[in-house]
Amino acid sequence: MEPNFLPELFDAHEFEHAVSAGESDLQVYRRAVRSCDQALAKSFEDGIAVADLVRARANFVDHVLTHAWQRTLPLSTATLALIAVGGYGRGELHPASDIDIMVLVADKLDSATGEAVGSFLTLLWDIGLEIGHSTRTLAECVHQAQEDITVATNLMESRLIVGSADLYASMRTAVAPDQVWSSRQFFEAKWHEQIQRHQKYHDTAYNLEPNIKESPGGLRDIQMIGWVAKRHFGATTLHDLVTHNFLTEAEFSSLIEGQDFLWRVRFALHVLTGRREDRLLFDFQRILAKQFGFQDENTAATNPTAQARSRAADGPRLGVELFMKQYYRTVMELSRLNEMLLQLFQEAILYTDDSEIPVPINRRFQARKGFIEITYPSVFLRYPFALLEIFLLLQQNPDLKGVRASTIRAIRTHRDLIDDTFRADIRCRSLFMEIVKQPRGVTHELRRMNSYGILAAYLPPFARIVGLMQYDLFHVYTVDQHTLFVIRNLRRLTVPEFANELPLCSQLMGQIPKPELLVLAGLFHDIAKGRGGDHSTLGAEEARQFCRVHNLSIHDTELVAWLVRQHLVMSATAQHKDIDDPQVVNEFATAVSDSTRLDYLFLLTVADMRATNPKLWNSWKDSLLRQLYRQTQRAFRRGLENPLDKRERVRETQSLAKKILVENGVEADATEKLWRFMDDEYFFRYLPEEIAWHGKALLPYQEAPQSQCLILIQSLSSRGGTDIFIHAPRQKHQFAAITATFDRLSLNIVEARITVDTRGYTLDTYSVLEHNGEPISSPQRLREIETELRKRLKSTE
């Protein structure tokens, strides 16, 4: 279908006839826009290629704008030009995309022309077009393009719609590479821009609610390639990259297939939401999955292609998970192509003057212009193990800037060599273990191996979780990316400059005998997700098999398998059980069995929780895990055969609290008088430091309790939150009043310890956090909380 199949929706002759019959311009334009939108949606539903639809919409808008311009500014042809910029300049408009235009003026606008331009723009808004606009003189174009790479990019992609062709040509000449932003400067700026954009998405395309335009591997990455090609090579289409030997025909086909899929998803999102929506939110994923032909595996799929895709080897999946798996694998391939092309651009633009003389590394590899490359084209055919060796060399030679694009292409071409024979080769097994054991670059190279498809090829169980989503809001990454984030978190604990983030973890990481066992546990802990059954048990068997064939000792093999099998037990115990109860701690300690396993499990648990959803990790969870760790170590020192009972725990707590109070000038007898009103539950629920804190404030009221409530606030407690202690006469609905107050103040209650003394007074502590997961630090905020609590509690008396 030709991209101009919709112009008839705005017929100039029909327009004039309708106006002469009494209809207003506004009515006719609006009807044309509505008809176009409906036709686009119907054509999309009928399976028309989105590439045709986005160009057809741009073509239609060209007609509307040209007609409106000629009616509003009929005498301005020589002094003004209406120019399409951005995506509209490329001739691509999705249903709800902004229509970016620039009015180019030869000189400053006089008042009459300025008013006419304003009327033109107002008309466009009134008829329902989402317009982004600017008005610039030629000099302003040059100045703003010099100052802002985004403006320069938009002008580079500009297209004349109507008006002075000479004026437009002058603008194009004035902002050409020899005038502003040379090819080198442009590439460096756009590359830096992409790095910053990727960082906003944690350098991963695999968020569970991805932005299909801005996330790594998204449409913006494809546009980035096109921008550089246009600026440096004068390319007019992406296929020109094949002509310039930057892409093979097969790679170009992969690039266009990926773009077409993302265009389909984006087009569907715009039609579904009726707005410019580029986030693939949970609310939309199920709808689009069904629309794209993906169904749950226990139902018959009507679309044979979707049905074939849905028959995965990793157990029954939901249609939405299968749809998202295709999305993630598409953006992974686009990310690979983006990296390879950027590497080629670096060599052609940034390092063109660097020495071409290669520096030998070994018989198979050499460095050229600071990038590693194979020494001859058939290296991987002759030495298949080199498909792993290259990643080890990158770790061992940190001065290398990356992999040459030609070698990236060779890796992708030869990764099918990784088969059962390859995996059984002692050289390959040794190389993989060396990669895991290296003191630097483990995370970076495992990520690179995943990006190039090598990790999935070498570990078939890992291939099953590539692009696998978990349909909930708790896990914000796909399983493979979550796994790599766990390993990153573990390796981060070895870096001195991050030692202040989690001091205890960093200390333990420096003490454990074999950190590589933690890396392996992290690699396998979720590897059996999506198969049905207990993924921890299934994953433990996968880990055990891997360790055996990679010649780990029986002890190390069992430790890794145990960590995988038990990787959830510490977080579950800390968050869902009463870790102040000695019996709970002793049961956990018995399951762990020794302090070495505890160290490994503690580190894996922290890394896992922090990699699940960064927004859900907070100081309170950190404190819970540290508290469970220390109490378990204490149980080991005491001996598991001699557990601490509750009464003994109470006596020990009282003794330590009394010692703190005496050190702070409180007489020992005074504490006994105060504590006679407290039962064992109080001493069981609080730490000695907390009891001493309460006691010092409560002592003045031990004989004559206050009628008003006592409120104590500790902005950062040892438990990781802000502790609010309330001692007051017990009232009806008191708990509801307090929690409602916290809710109104936008505070999250992470723990509540509710006890009552023998006189009927509450001894309640609420651990709270701000909505960002942080304790409360502002003195003003603390005063606000206390004031609101007193006000609310007074109203319940």
PDB file of C-alpha atoms in Angstrom, residues 63 86 116 125 136 153 184 194 227 261 280 287 339 377 387 414 423 428 511 530 541 546 573 590 644 671 676 762 764:
ATOM      1  CA  HIS A  63      -2.021  18.321   3.407  1.00  0.00           C
ATOM      2  CA  GLY A  86      11.811  15.733  14.606  1.00  0.00           C
ATOM      3  CA  ALA A 116      -1.423  35.670  11.341  1.00  0.00           C
ATOM      4  CA  TRP A 125      -4.736  23.281  18.158  1.00  0.00           C
ATOM      5  CA  ARG A 136      12.933  31.305  14.596  1.00  0.00           C
ATOM      6  CA  THR A 153      19.208  17.194  15.583  1.00  0.00           C
ATOM      7  CA  ARG A 184      32.887  14.144  15.639  1.00  0.00           C
ATOM      8  CA  GLN A 194      22.367   7.957  25.014  1.00  0.00           C
ATOM      9  CA  TRP A 227      21.143  10.597  13.265  1.00  0.00           C
ATOM     10  CA  PHE A 261       7.645  -4.650  16.031  1.00  0.00           C
ATOM     11  CA  LEU A 280       4.170  -0.384  28.303  1.00  0.00           C
ATOM     12  CA  ILE A 287      -4.760  -6.092  26.277  1.00  0.00           C
ATOM     13  CA  GLU A 339      26.346  -1.453  20.423  1.00  0.00           C
ATOM     14  CA  PRO A 377      38.556 -14.265  10.473  1.00  0.00           C
ATOM     15  CA  LEU A 387      34.339 -17.456  22.352  1.00  0.00           C
ATOM     16  CA  HIS A 414      29.832 -18.234  15.477  1.00  0.00           C
ATOM     17  CA  ARG A 423      30.423 -27.298  27.021  1.00  0.00           C
ATOM     18  CA  CYS A 428      35.799 -23.966  28.077  1.00  0.00           C
ATOM     19  CA  GLN A 511      36.351 -12.387  54.840  1.00  0.00           C
ATOM     20  CA  GLY A 530       8.943 -20.276  35.035  1.00  0.00           C
ATOM     21  CA  GLU A 541      19.833 -29.285  41.142  1.00  0.00           C
ATOM     22  CA  PHE A 546      27.042 -27.274  36.952  1.00  0.00           C
ATOM     23  CA  THR A 573      12.322 -15.203  58.365  1.00  0.00           C
ATOM     24  CA  THR A 590      19.500 -24.830  63.000  1.00  0.00           C
ATOM     25  CA  LEU A 644      18.170 -19.141  74.969  1.00  0.00           C
ATOM     26  CA  THR A 671      14.571   1.044  87.425  1.00  0.00           C
ATOM     27  CA  ARG A 676       7.352  -3.502  88.353  1.00  0.00           C
ATOM     28  CA  THR A 762       0.123   1.707  76.337  1.00  0.00           C
ATOM     29  CA  ASP A 764       3.509   1.275  71.808  1.00  0.00           C
TER      30      ASP A 764
END
